[in-house]
mmCIF file of C-alpha atoms and ligand atoms in Angstrom:
data_model
loop_
_atom_site.group_PDB
_atom_site.id
_atom_site.type_symbol
_atom_site.label_atom_id
_atom_site.label_comp_id
_atom_site.label_asym_id
_atom_site.label_seq_id
_atom_site.Cartn_x
_atom_site.Cartn_y
_atom_site.Cartn_z
ATOM 1 C CA MET G 108 -57.128 -26.652 -9.614
ATOM 2 C CA LYS G 109 -56.289 -24.439 -12.625
ATOM 3 C CA THR G 110 -53.806 -25.998 -15.004
ATOM 4 C CA GLU G 111 -51.377 -23.574 -16.595
ATOM 5 C CA VAL G 112 -50.297 -24.524 -20.092
ATOM 6 C CA VAL G 113 -46.982 -23.042 -21.276
ATOM 7 C CA ARG G 114 -45.378 -23.488 -24.692
ATOM 8 C CA ILE G 115 -41.577 -24.022 -24.796
ATOM 9 C CA ASP G 116 -39.833 -24.582 -28.032
ATOM 10 C CA PRO G 117 -37.284 -27.411 -27.535
ATOM 11 C CA ALA G 118 -34.945 -25.630 -29.874
ATOM 12 C CA ARG G 119 -34.925 -22.495 -27.695
ATOM 13 C CA VAL G 120 -34.695 -23.599 -24.092
ATOM 14 C CA SER G 121 -32.124 -20.985 -23.287
ATOM 15 C CA GLY G 122 -34.203 -18.017 -24.392
ATOM 16 C CA ALA G 123 -35.195 -15.549 -21.657
ATOM 17 C CA ALA G 124 -38.929 -16.343 -21.665
ATOM 18 C CA GLU G 125 -38.265 -20.084 -21.821
ATOM 19 C CA ARG G 126 -35.851 -19.929 -18.888
ATOM 20 C CA GLN G 127 -38.384 -18.133 -16.902
ATOM 21 C CA ALA G 128 -41.117 -20.670 -17.681
ATOM 22 C CA ILE G 129 -38.795 -23.542 -16.796
ATOM 23 C CA ALA G 130 -37.810 -21.793 -13.505
ATOM 24 C CA ARG G 131 -41.509 -21.467 -12.636
ATOM 25 C CA ALA G 132 -42.126 -25.153 -13.455
ATOM 26 C CA GLY G 133 -39.115 -26.094 -11.361
ATOM 27 C CA GLU G 134 -40.507 -24.078 -8.452
ATOM 28 C CA ILE G 135 -43.873 -25.969 -8.711
ATOM 29 C CA LEU G 136 -41.917 -29.312 -8.568
ATOM 30 C CA ARG G 137 -39.798 -28.166 -5.552
ATOM 31 C CA GLN G 138 -42.993 -27.311 -3.704
ATOM 32 C CA GLY G 139 -44.467 -30.710 -4.232
ATOM 33 C CA GLY G 140 -46.676 -29.932 -7.299
ATOM 34 C CA LEU G 141 -46.997 -31.748 -10.615
ATOM 35 C CA VAL G 142 -45.804 -30.749 -14.095
ATOM 36 C CA ALA G 143 -46.396 -32.637 -17.395
ATOM 37 C CA PHE G 144 -43.467 -32.258 -19.803
ATOM 38 C CA PRO G 145 -42.181 -33.556 -23.168
ATOM 39 C CA THR G 146 -39.409 -36.188 -23.336
ATOM 40 C CA GLU G 147 -37.927 -37.894 -26.421
ATOM 41 C CA THR G 148 -40.252 -40.873 -25.861
ATOM 42 C CA VAL G 149 -43.712 -39.702 -24.675
ATOM 43 C CA TYR G 150 -44.873 -36.894 -22.326
ATOM 44 C CA GLY G 151 -44.174 -37.553 -18.610
ATOM 45 C CA LEU G 152 -46.034 -36.474 -15.466
ATOM 46 C CA GLY G 153 -43.351 -35.257 -13.104
ATOM 47 C CA GLY G 154 -43.189 -34.787 -9.340
ATOM 48 C CA ASP G 155 -40.215 -34.636 -6.886
ATOM 49 C CA ALA G 156 -38.872 -38.193 -6.622
ATOM 50 C CA PHE G 157 -37.887 -37.720 -2.921
ATOM 51 C CA ASP G 158 -41.355 -36.492 -1.950
ATOM 52 C CA ALA G 159 -43.781 -39.283 -0.938
ATOM 53 C CA ASP G 160 -46.725 -36.896 -1.240
ATOM 54 C CA ALA G 161 -45.809 -35.865 -4.761
ATOM 55 C CA ALA G 162 -45.783 -39.598 -5.681
ATOM 56 C CA ARG G 163 -49.276 -39.974 -4.173
ATOM 57 C CA LYS G 164 -50.478 -36.996 -6.163
ATOM 58 C CA ILE G 165 -49.132 -38.566 -9.404
ATOM 59 C CA TYR G 166 -51.075 -41.772 -8.755
ATOM 60 C CA ALA G 167 -54.202 -39.759 -7.949
ATOM 61 C CA ALA G 168 -53.965 -37.515 -10.994
ATOM 62 C CA LYS G 169 -53.526 -40.449 -13.357
ATOM 63 C CA GLY G 170 -55.912 -42.775 -11.530
ATOM 64 C CA ARG G 171 -52.984 -45.193 -11.452
ATOM 65 C CA PRO G 172 -52.778 -48.141 -9.057
ATOM 66 C CA SER G 173 -50.190 -47.251 -6.420
ATOM 67 C CA ASP G 174 -48.307 -50.558 -6.709
ATOM 68 C CA ASN G 175 -47.282 -49.502 -10.254
ATOM 69 C CA PRO G 176 -43.880 -47.776 -9.768
ATOM 70 C CA LEU G 177 -42.666 -44.563 -11.284
ATOM 71 C CA ILE G 178 -39.453 -43.891 -13.200
ATOM 72 C CA VAL G 179 -36.943 -41.528 -11.549
ATOM 73 C CA HIS G 180 -35.611 -39.100 -14.090
ATOM 74 C CA ILE G 181 -32.163 -37.502 -13.630
ATOM 75 C CA ALA G 182 -30.372 -34.805 -15.589
ATOM 76 C CA ARG G 183 -26.717 -35.710 -14.822
ATOM 77 C CA ARG G 184 -25.142 -39.180 -15.080
ATOM 78 C CA GLU G 185 -23.503 -38.767 -11.673
ATOM 79 C CA ASP G 186 -26.854 -38.399 -9.987
ATOM 80 C CA LEU G 187 -27.525 -42.102 -10.459
ATOM 81 C CA GLU G 188 -25.563 -42.859 -7.243
ATOM 82 C CA ARG G 189 -28.081 -40.716 -5.267
ATOM 83 C CA VAL G 190 -30.987 -43.033 -5.973
ATOM 84 C CA ALA G 191 -29.415 -46.444 -6.737
ATOM 85 C CA ASP G 192 -27.210 -48.659 -4.583
ATOM 86 C CA GLY G 193 -24.778 -51.437 -5.525
ATOM 87 C CA ILE G 194 -24.617 -50.267 -9.160
ATOM 88 C CA PRO G 195 -23.316 -53.126 -11.323
ATOM 89 C CA GLU G 196 -20.745 -52.491 -14.050
ATOM 90 C CA GLN G 197 -23.427 -53.305 -16.636
ATOM 91 C CA ALA G 198 -25.161 -50.129 -15.631
ATOM 92 C CA GLU G 199 -22.044 -48.028 -16.088
ATOM 93 C CA ILE G 200 -21.579 -49.542 -19.551
ATOM 94 C CA LEU G 201 -25.172 -48.868 -20.552
ATOM 95 C CA ALA G 202 -25.147 -45.363 -19.208
ATOM 96 C CA ALA G 203 -21.960 -44.505 -21.073
ATOM 97 C CA ARG G 204 -23.475 -45.867 -24.360
ATOM 98 C CA PHE G 205 -27.175 -44.886 -24.193
ATOM 99 C CA TRP G 206 -27.540 -41.925 -21.708
ATOM 100 C CA PRO G 207 -28.901 -39.464 -22.170
ATOM 101 C CA GLY G 208 -31.626 -41.398 -24.087
ATOM 102 C CA PRO G 209 -34.582 -43.661 -24.126
ATOM 103 C CA LEU G 210 -33.301 -46.367 -21.771
ATOM 104 C CA THR G 211 -34.582 -47.042 -18.197
ATOM 105 C CA MET G 212 -32.531 -49.279 -15.814
ATOM 106 C CA ILE G 213 -33.934 -51.118 -12.780
ATOM 107 C CA LEU G 214 -31.349 -51.085 -9.952
ATOM 108 C CA PRO G 215 -31.352 -51.636 -6.137
ATOM 109 C CA ARG G 216 -33.079 -48.615 -4.455
ATOM 110 C CA LYS G 217 -31.264 -46.255 -2.105
ATOM 111 C CA PRO G 218 -33.329 -46.017 1.136
ATOM 112 C CA GLU G 219 -33.682 -42.210 0.578
ATOM 113 C CA VAL G 220 -36.028 -42.888 -2.289
ATOM 114 C CA PRO G 221 -39.524 -43.205 -0.745
ATOM 115 C CA ARG G 222 -41.403 -46.542 -1.291
ATOM 116 C CA GLU G 223 -44.300 -44.449 -2.679
ATOM 117 C CA THR G 224 -42.090 -43.583 -5.663
ATOM 118 C CA THR G 225 -41.126 -47.210 -6.275
ATOM 119 C CA GLY G 226 -44.535 -48.685 -5.714
ATOM 120 C CA GLY G 227 -43.325 -50.430 -2.548
ATOM 121 C CA LEU G 228 -40.373 -52.140 -4.302
ATOM 122 C CA ASP G 229 -36.813 -52.214 -3.110
ATOM 123 C CA THR G 230 -35.616 -51.465 -6.673
ATOM 124 C CA VAL G 231 -35.769 -48.202 -8.480
ATOM 125 C CA ALA G 232 -36.188 -47.427 -12.208
ATOM 126 C CA VAL G 233 -33.868 -44.636 -13.403
ATOM 127 C CA ARG G 234 -33.620 -42.764 -16.673
ATOM 128 C CA PHE G 235 -31.587 -39.833 -17.995
ATOM 129 C CA PRO G 236 -33.702 -38.382 -20.893
ATOM 130 C CA SER G 237 -32.124 -36.500 -23.802
ATOM 131 C CA HIS G 238 -34.977 -34.031 -24.522
ATOM 132 C CA PRO G 239 -33.763 -30.500 -23.909
ATOM 133 C CA VAL G 240 -36.938 -29.399 -22.147
ATOM 134 C CA ALA G 241 -36.964 -32.540 -19.883
ATOM 135 C CA ARG G 242 -33.264 -31.972 -18.958
ATOM 136 C CA GLU G 243 -33.768 -28.310 -18.039
ATOM 137 C CA LEU G 244 -36.942 -29.048 -16.100
ATOM 138 C CA ILE G 245 -35.395 -31.925 -14.135
ATOM 139 C CA ALA G 246 -32.456 -29.683 -13.133
ATOM 140 C CA ALA G 247 -34.815 -26.810 -12.224
ATOM 141 C CA GLY G 248 -37.011 -29.172 -10.183
ATOM 142 C CA GLY G 249 -34.153 -30.283 -7.978
ATOM 143 C CA GLY G 250 -32.578 -33.050 -10.095
ATOM 144 C CA PHE G 251 -34.761 -36.082 -9.366
ATOM 145 C CA ILE G 252 -38.185 -36.155 -10.917
ATOM 146 C CA ALA G 253 -40.443 -39.230 -10.675
ATOM 147 C CA ALA G 254 -42.475 -39.411 -13.870
ATOM 148 C CA PRO G 255 -44.702 -42.000 -15.419
ATOM 149 C CA SER G 256 -46.361 -41.271 -18.757
ATOM 150 C CA ALA G 257 -48.712 -38.217 -18.618
ATOM 151 C CA ASN G 258 -51.866 -40.054 -19.547
ATOM 152 C CA ALA G 259 -54.868 -41.134 -17.496
ATOM 153 C CA SER G 260 -54.116 -44.704 -16.412
ATOM 154 C CA GLY G 261 -55.039 -47.250 -19.153
ATOM 155 C CA ARG G 262 -55.299 -44.686 -21.916
ATOM 156 C CA PRO G 263 -52.848 -44.332 -24.835
ATOM 157 C CA SER G 264 -49.621 -42.524 -23.846
ATOM 158 C CA PRO G 265 -49.455 -38.850 -24.750
ATOM 159 C CA THR G 266 -47.327 -37.750 -27.677
ATOM 160 C CA LEU G 267 -48.720 -34.205 -27.852
ATOM 161 C CA ALA G 268 -49.468 -31.676 -25.096
ATOM 162 C CA ALA G 269 -53.096 -31.751 -26.281
ATOM 163 C CA HIS G 270 -53.256 -35.419 -25.034
ATOM 164 C CA CYS G 271 -52.029 -34.346 -21.580
ATOM 165 C CA ILE G 272 -54.686 -31.555 -21.492
ATOM 166 C CA GLU G 273 -57.315 -34.119 -22.527
ATOM 167 C CA ASP G 274 -56.434 -36.469 -19.585
ATOM 168 C CA LEU G 275 -54.999 -34.174 -16.884
ATOM 169 C CA ASN G 276 -56.562 -30.719 -17.217
ATOM 170 C CA GLY G 277 -57.535 -29.478 -13.694
ATOM 171 C CA ARG G 278 -55.518 -32.312 -12.089
ATOM 172 C CA VAL G 279 -51.944 -30.891 -12.353
ATOM 173 C CA GLU G 280 -50.375 -27.470 -11.768
ATOM 174 C CA MET G 281 -48.711 -27.112 -15.194
ATOM 175 C CA ILE G 282 -48.432 -28.710 -18.592
ATOM 176 C CA ILE G 283 -45.479 -27.776 -20.807
ATOM 177 C CA ASP G 284 -46.230 -27.910 -24.459
ATOM 178 C CA GLY G 285 -42.969 -28.751 -26.282
ATOM 179 C CA GLY G 286 -44.703 -29.919 -29.510
ATOM 180 C CA GLU G 287 -44.906 -33.451 -30.756
ATOM 181 C CA VAL G 288 -42.446 -35.975 -29.274
ATOM 182 C CA GLY G 289 -39.941 -37.769 -31.481
ATOM 183 C CA ILE G 290 -39.970 -41.504 -30.748
ATOM 184 C CA GLY G 291 -43.630 -41.935 -29.637
ATOM 185 C CA VAL G 292 -43.280 -45.160 -27.600
ATOM 186 C CA GLU G 293 -42.016 -45.305 -23.972
ATOM 187 C CA SER G 294 -38.407 -46.008 -22.984
ATOM 188 C CA SER G 295 -36.897 -49.559 -23.098
ATOM 189 C CA ILE G 296 -36.688 -50.983 -19.535
ATOM 190 C CA VAL G 297 -33.853 -53.293 -18.582
ATOM 191 C CA ASP G 298 -33.719 -54.957 -15.170
ATOM 192 C CA LEU G 299 -30.137 -55.246 -13.800
ATOM 193 C CA THR G 300 -31.105 -56.815 -10.502
ATOM 194 C CA ASP G 301 -31.867 -60.364 -11.535
ATOM 195 C CA PRO G 302 -29.887 -62.792 -9.328
ATOM 196 C CA SER G 303 -28.634 -64.594 -12.358
ATOM 197 C CA GLY G 304 -26.799 -61.431 -13.346
ATOM 198 C CA ILE G 305 -28.351 -61.578 -16.781
ATOM 199 C CA PRO G 306 -29.942 -58.278 -17.840
ATOM 200 C CA THR G 307 -33.609 -58.724 -18.443
ATOM 201 C CA ILE G 308 -35.758 -56.615 -20.805
ATOM 202 C CA LEU G 309 -39.104 -55.811 -19.133
ATOM 203 C CA ARG G 310 -40.416 -53.438 -21.774
ATOM 204 C CA PRO G 311 -39.157 -53.234 -25.367
ATOM 205 C CA GLY G 312 -38.519 -49.807 -26.840
ATOM 206 C CA TYR G 313 -36.257 -47.806 -29.114
ATOM 207 C CA ILE G 314 -33.101 -49.442 -27.563
ATOM 208 C CA THR G 315 -33.594 -52.992 -28.738
ATOM 209 C CA ALA G 316 -32.539 -56.404 -27.379
ATOM 210 C CA GLU G 317 -29.940 -56.593 -30.204
ATOM 211 C CA MET G 318 -28.435 -53.263 -29.283
ATOM 212 C CA LEU G 319 -28.243 -54.279 -25.598
ATOM 213 C CA ALA G 320 -26.844 -57.753 -26.370
ATOM 214 C CA GLY G 321 -24.304 -56.185 -28.718
ATOM 215 C CA ILE G 322 -22.828 -54.366 -25.681
ATOM 216 C CA LEU G 323 -23.559 -56.594 -22.773
ATOM 217 C CA GLY G 324 -23.250 -60.017 -24.422
ATOM 218 C CA GLN G 325 -26.153 -61.886 -22.863
ATOM 219 C CA VAL G 326 -29.612 -60.355 -22.313
ATOM 220 C CA ARG G 327 -33.013 -62.051 -22.048
ATOM 221 C CA THR G 328 -36.584 -60.906 -22.514
ATOM 222 C CA ASP G 329 -38.842 -61.355 -19.588
ATOM 223 C CA PRO G 330 -41.240 -64.233 -20.159
ATOM 224 C CA GLY G 331 -44.080 -62.085 -18.897
ATOM 225 C CA LEU G 332 -43.727 -60.046 -22.086
ATOM 226 C CA ILE G 333 -44.329 -63.062 -24.327
ATOM 227 C CA GLY G 334 -46.952 -65.076 -22.457
ATOM 228 C CA ARG G 335 -49.777 -63.607 -20.482
ATOM 229 C CA GLU G 336 -49.924 -66.163 -17.709
ATOM 230 C CA VAL G 337 -46.443 -65.520 -16.182
ATOM 231 C CA ARG G 338 -46.368 -63.308 -13.009
ATOM 232 C CA PRO G 339 -45.173 -59.945 -14.390
ATOM 233 C CA LYS G 340 -41.906 -58.421 -13.180
ATOM 234 C CA ALA G 341 -42.583 -54.819 -14.132
ATOM 235 C CA PRO G 342 -45.865 -54.235 -12.127
ATOM 236 C CA GLY G 343 -47.028 -52.157 -15.035
ATOM 237 C CA MET G 344 -47.114 -55.243 -17.151
ATOM 238 C CA LYS G 345 -50.176 -56.616 -15.469
ATOM 239 C CA TYR G 346 -52.517 -53.770 -16.166
ATOM 240 C CA ARG G 347 -54.453 -53.080 -19.373
ATOM 241 C CA HIS G 348 -52.581 -50.370 -21.090
ATOM 242 C CA TYR G 349 -52.584 -47.931 -23.989
ATOM 243 C CA ALA G 350 -56.135 -48.868 -24.670
ATOM 244 C CA PRO G 351 -58.579 -46.856 -26.782
ATOM 245 C CA ALA G 352 -62.246 -46.827 -25.795
ATOM 246 C CA GLY G 353 -63.181 -48.806 -28.932
ATOM 247 C CA ARG G 354 -62.542 -52.581 -29.199
ATOM 248 C CA LEU G 355 -59.257 -53.189 -30.938
ATOM 249 C CA SER G 356 -58.448 -56.348 -32.962
ATOM 250 C CA LEU G 357 -55.145 -57.118 -34.614
ATOM 251 C CA TYR G 358 -54.900 -58.921 -37.944
ATOM 252 C CA ARG G 359 -51.777 -60.907 -38.620
ATOM 253 C CA GLY G 360 -50.609 -62.712 -41.713
ATOM 254 C CA GLU G 361 -49.091 -61.260 -44.825
ATOM 255 C CA GLY G 362 -51.422 -59.970 -47.630
ATOM 256 C CA ASP G 363 -54.348 -62.157 -46.383
ATOM 257 C CA ALA G 364 -54.889 -59.840 -43.419
ATOM 258 C CA VAL G 365 -56.182 -57.065 -45.711
ATOM 259 C CA ASP G 366 -58.939 -59.362 -47.094
ATOM 260 C CA ARG G 367 -59.865 -60.551 -43.603
ATOM 261 C CA ILE G 368 -60.046 -56.983 -42.331
ATOM 262 C CA LEU G 369 -62.209 -55.914 -45.305
ATOM 263 C CA ARG G 370 -64.527 -58.857 -44.685
ATOM 264 C CA ASP G 371 -64.839 -58.274 -40.908
ATOM 265 C CA ALA G 372 -65.259 -54.507 -41.310
ATOM 266 C CA VAL G 373 -68.367 -55.123 -43.491
ATOM 267 C CA ILE G 374 -69.738 -57.595 -40.981
ATOM 268 C CA LYS G 375 -69.275 -55.213 -38.054
ATOM 269 C CA MET G 376 -70.792 -52.306 -40.007
ATOM 270 C CA ALA G 377 -73.789 -54.483 -40.767
ATOM 271 C CA GLU G 378 -74.103 -54.981 -36.974
ATOM 272 C CA GLY G 379 -74.479 -51.201 -36.757
ATOM 273 C CA LYS G 380 -70.985 -50.551 -35.330
ATOM 274 C CA LYS G 381 -68.780 -47.566 -36.193
ATOM 275 C CA VAL G 382 -65.711 -49.149 -37.723
ATOM 276 C CA GLY G 383 -62.146 -47.788 -38.170
ATOM 277 C CA VAL G 384 -59.173 -49.508 -39.789
ATOM 278 C CA ILE G 385 -55.550 -48.801 -39.002
ATOM 279 C CA ALA G 386 -53.340 -49.496 -42.012
ATOM 280 C CA ALA G 387 -49.871 -48.995 -43.368
ATOM 281 C CA ASP G 388 -49.562 -46.295 -45.994
ATOM 282 C CA GLU G 389 -48.825 -49.010 -48.481
ATOM 283 C CA THR G 390 -52.215 -50.751 -48.103
ATOM 284 C CA ALA G 391 -54.404 -47.822 -46.823
ATOM 285 C CA GLY G 392 -55.822 -47.249 -50.237
ATOM 286 C CA ARG G 393 -57.380 -50.686 -50.349
ATOM 287 C CA TYR G 394 -59.815 -49.771 -47.560
ATOM 288 C CA GLU G 395 -61.007 -46.456 -49.026
ATOM 289 C CA GLY G 396 -64.546 -45.739 -50.127
ATOM 290 C CA ARG G 397 -66.265 -48.502 -48.250
ATOM 291 C CA GLY G 398 -68.056 -46.532 -45.536
ATOM 292 C CA PHE G 399 -65.678 -46.976 -42.660
ATOM 293 C CA LEU G 400 -62.864 -44.722 -41.399
ATOM 294 C CA VAL G 401 -59.329 -45.403 -42.477
ATOM 295 C CA TYR G 402 -56.245 -44.324 -40.469
ATOM 296 C CA PRO G 403 -52.987 -44.487 -42.394
ATOM 297 C CA ILE G 404 -50.296 -44.900 -39.697
ATOM 298 C CA GLY G 405 -47.079 -44.612 -41.680
ATOM 299 C CA SER G 406 -44.916 -46.586 -44.135
ATOM 300 C CA ARG G 407 -43.749 -50.115 -43.488
ATOM 301 C CA GLN G 408 -40.438 -48.876 -44.926
ATOM 302 C CA HIS G 409 -40.127 -46.576 -41.927
ATOM 303 C CA GLY G 410 -41.102 -48.381 -38.749
ATOM 304 C CA GLU G 411 -40.160 -45.325 -36.716
ATOM 305 C CA GLU G 412 -42.953 -43.401 -38.468
ATOM 306 C CA ILE G 413 -45.513 -45.995 -37.389
ATOM 307 C CA ALA G 414 -44.243 -45.896 -33.734
ATOM 308 C CA HIS G 415 -44.345 -42.117 -33.846
ATOM 309 C CA ASN G 416 -47.992 -42.147 -34.908
ATOM 310 C CA LEU G 417 -49.298 -45.079 -32.891
ATOM 311 C CA PHE G 418 -50.704 -43.437 -29.779
ATOM 312 C CA ARG G 419 -52.001 -40.380 -31.680
ATOM 313 C CA VAL G 420 -53.965 -42.635 -34.041
ATOM 314 C CA LEU G 421 -55.453 -44.627 -31.189
ATOM 315 C CA ARG G 422 -56.626 -41.409 -29.542
ATOM 316 C CA GLN G 423 -58.032 -40.222 -32.860
ATOM 317 C CA CYS G 424 -60.138 -43.367 -33.057
ATOM 318 C CA ASP G 425 -61.592 -42.433 -29.637
ATOM 319 C CA ALA G 426 -62.187 -38.831 -30.706
ATOM 320 C CA ASP G 427 -64.076 -40.086 -33.801
ATOM 321 C CA GLY G 428 -66.179 -42.372 -31.677
ATOM 322 C CA VAL G 429 -65.016 -45.586 -33.389
ATOM 323 C CA GLU G 430 -66.406 -48.632 -31.721
ATOM 324 C CA GLU G 431 -64.518 -51.396 -33.640
ATOM 325 C CA ILE G 432 -60.900 -50.787 -34.499
ATOM 326 C CA LEU G 433 -59.363 -53.326 -36.915
ATOM 327 C CA SER G 434 -55.625 -52.948 -37.262
ATOM 328 C CA GLU G 435 -52.945 -54.382 -39.433
ATOM 329 C CA THR G 436 -49.819 -55.621 -37.616
ATOM 330 C CA PHE G 437 -46.345 -54.190 -37.946
ATOM 331 C CA TYR G 438 -43.706 -56.576 -36.688
ATOM 332 C CA GLU G 439 -40.920 -55.603 -39.111
ATOM 333 C CA GLY G 440 -38.086 -53.175 -38.384
ATOM 334 C CA THR G 441 -36.086 -52.361 -35.327
ATOM 335 C CA LEU G 442 -39.101 -50.776 -33.616
ATOM 336 C CA GLY G 443 -41.386 -53.562 -34.504
ATOM 337 C CA GLU G 444 -41.134 -55.319 -31.176
ATOM 338 C CA ALA G 445 -41.822 -52.197 -29.150
ATOM 339 C CA LEU G 446 -44.660 -51.141 -31.365
ATOM 340 C CA MET G 447 -46.411 -54.546 -31.424
ATOM 341 C CA ASN G 448 -45.917 -54.838 -27.629
ATOM 342 C CA ARG G 449 -48.038 -51.666 -27.174
ATOM 343 C CA LEU G 450 -50.577 -52.708 -29.806
ATOM 344 C CA GLU G 451 -50.994 -56.217 -28.461
ATOM 345 C CA LYS G 452 -51.597 -54.787 -24.977
ATOM 346 C CA ALA G 453 -53.974 -52.085 -26.237
ATOM 347 C CA SER G 454 -55.954 -54.922 -27.939
ATOM 348 C CA GLY G 455 -56.035 -57.031 -24.704
ATOM 349 C CA HIS G 456 -54.127 -59.573 -26.915
ATOM 350 C CA THR G 457 -56.943 -59.921 -29.470
ATOM 351 C CA ILE G 458 -54.960 -61.222 -32.393
ATOM 352 C CA ILE G 459 -56.568 -62.768 -35.468
ATOM 353 C CA ASP G 460 -54.445 -64.924 -37.731
ATOM 354 C CA SER G 461 -55.412 -65.154 -41.274
HETATM 355 P P1 LIG D 222 -44.681 -45.458 -17.382
HETATM 356 O O1 LIG D 222 -43.854 -44.297 -16.943
HETATM 357 O O2 LIG D 222 -46.099 -45.086 -17.392
HETATM 358 O O3 LIG D 222 -44.180 -46.004 -18.584
HETATM 359 O O4 LIG D 222 -44.558 -46.506 -16.221
HETATM 360 C C1 LIG D 222 -43.349 -46.929 -15.694
HETATM 361 C C2 LIG D 222 -43.059 -48.336 -16.005
HETATM 362 O O5 LIG D 222 -41.865 -48.700 -15.362
HETATM 363 C C3 LIG D 222 -44.170 -49.224 -15.473
HETATM 364 O O6 LIG D 222 -44.469 -50.279 -16.414
HETATM 365 C C4 LIG D 222 -43.559 -49.784 -14.199
HETATM 366 O O7 LIG D 222 -44.051 -51.047 -13.867
HETATM 367 C C5 LIG D 222 -42.080 -49.897 -14.627
HETATM 368 N N1 LIG D 222 -41.164 -49.769 -13.424
HETATM 369 C C6 LIG D 222 -40.908 -48.703 -12.658
HETATM 370 N N2 LIG D 222 -40.142 -48.991 -11.638
HETATM 371 C C7 LIG D 222 -39.935 -50.339 -11.701
HETATM 372 C C8 LIG D 222 -39.187 -51.325 -10.854
HETATM 373 N N3 LIG D 222 -38.552 -50.870 -9.764
HETATM 374 N N4 LIG D 222 -39.228 -52.573 -11.230
HETATM 375 C C9 LIG D 222 -39.879 -52.966 -12.360
HETATM 376 N N5 LIG D 222 -40.569 -52.181 -13.196
HETATM 377 C C10 LIG D 222 -40.622 -50.869 -12.872
HETATM 378 MG MG1 LIG D 223 -47.609 -45.431 -18.928
#
């Protein structure tokens, strides 16, 4: 298959050429094809959410296990009722406050949504994104677009169209290049179907536990997120994710981590490995001039910068052929939890305390 790449400036979605491109992309979706597109979190790989075949194509294009459900994207708040049943008041409250935006809600599934889309589950994940290109595309494609992240399964999520091209060229009909995404980590996922009635965070993101608790009162974080042994609730939690090809190790512990990284980098280089170090802007200078690659990822003063750069830096390590990636850890700030959740998974939970 030939993949068409079209550039759409998010600031100009109502221009004539842009409208034409979006209409063509919408037509592809309506006919059961796949389109990768930018959202405010990461790039998504979209197909018609009501079309079981489109869902199968998404799994095939990504190489994703078919029990790992897709998120249904809508472009109007009132469309939630078309895919979800028995919508609790909590969902109305969250939608009013955070939609459109980077929040996904798990709700009981309407029977019209094929099980292929929900990975066989009786619940459905729904999000109303704020990105102008995403909103126009969803509407043009019929209003209900199933979309996981537009990466090959297991690889770091795409934050640039170039990442989608790298992973999906020849496997999808179209890739819409809307430039670099803003947030850089996937949406927060909150499960509203727990019998206890307590909203449960299945994936941390830009919308934090504190923000959710501030509005709903009680929320909890799924134990599967913290330990590794618990049976995961979001099927996606059980698979290795976001991982670069090189071996990633995370170094925890204040200033000491820098010394430990420096020591280990030297050892690994002596073993003949190509080494890369991921560091905050504040400490990046301490690693320079020692024969390994250094990837400054952003300032600790601005956690959103680090989140924004995370997946791009992991992919750059791959492009540079790095075999051993040693990374500082970044737990601070409102995005710290989301960021470290991705990094810990990418490392297969290889965390070294110094
Ligand atoms: P991705 O779009 O690649 O971020 O993948 C979607 C994420 O949403 C995966 O981690 C899924 O496991 C999760 N997800 C989608 N639908 C459900 C659902 N019905 N219940 C729990 N998790 C879900
Ligand atoms: Mg993903």
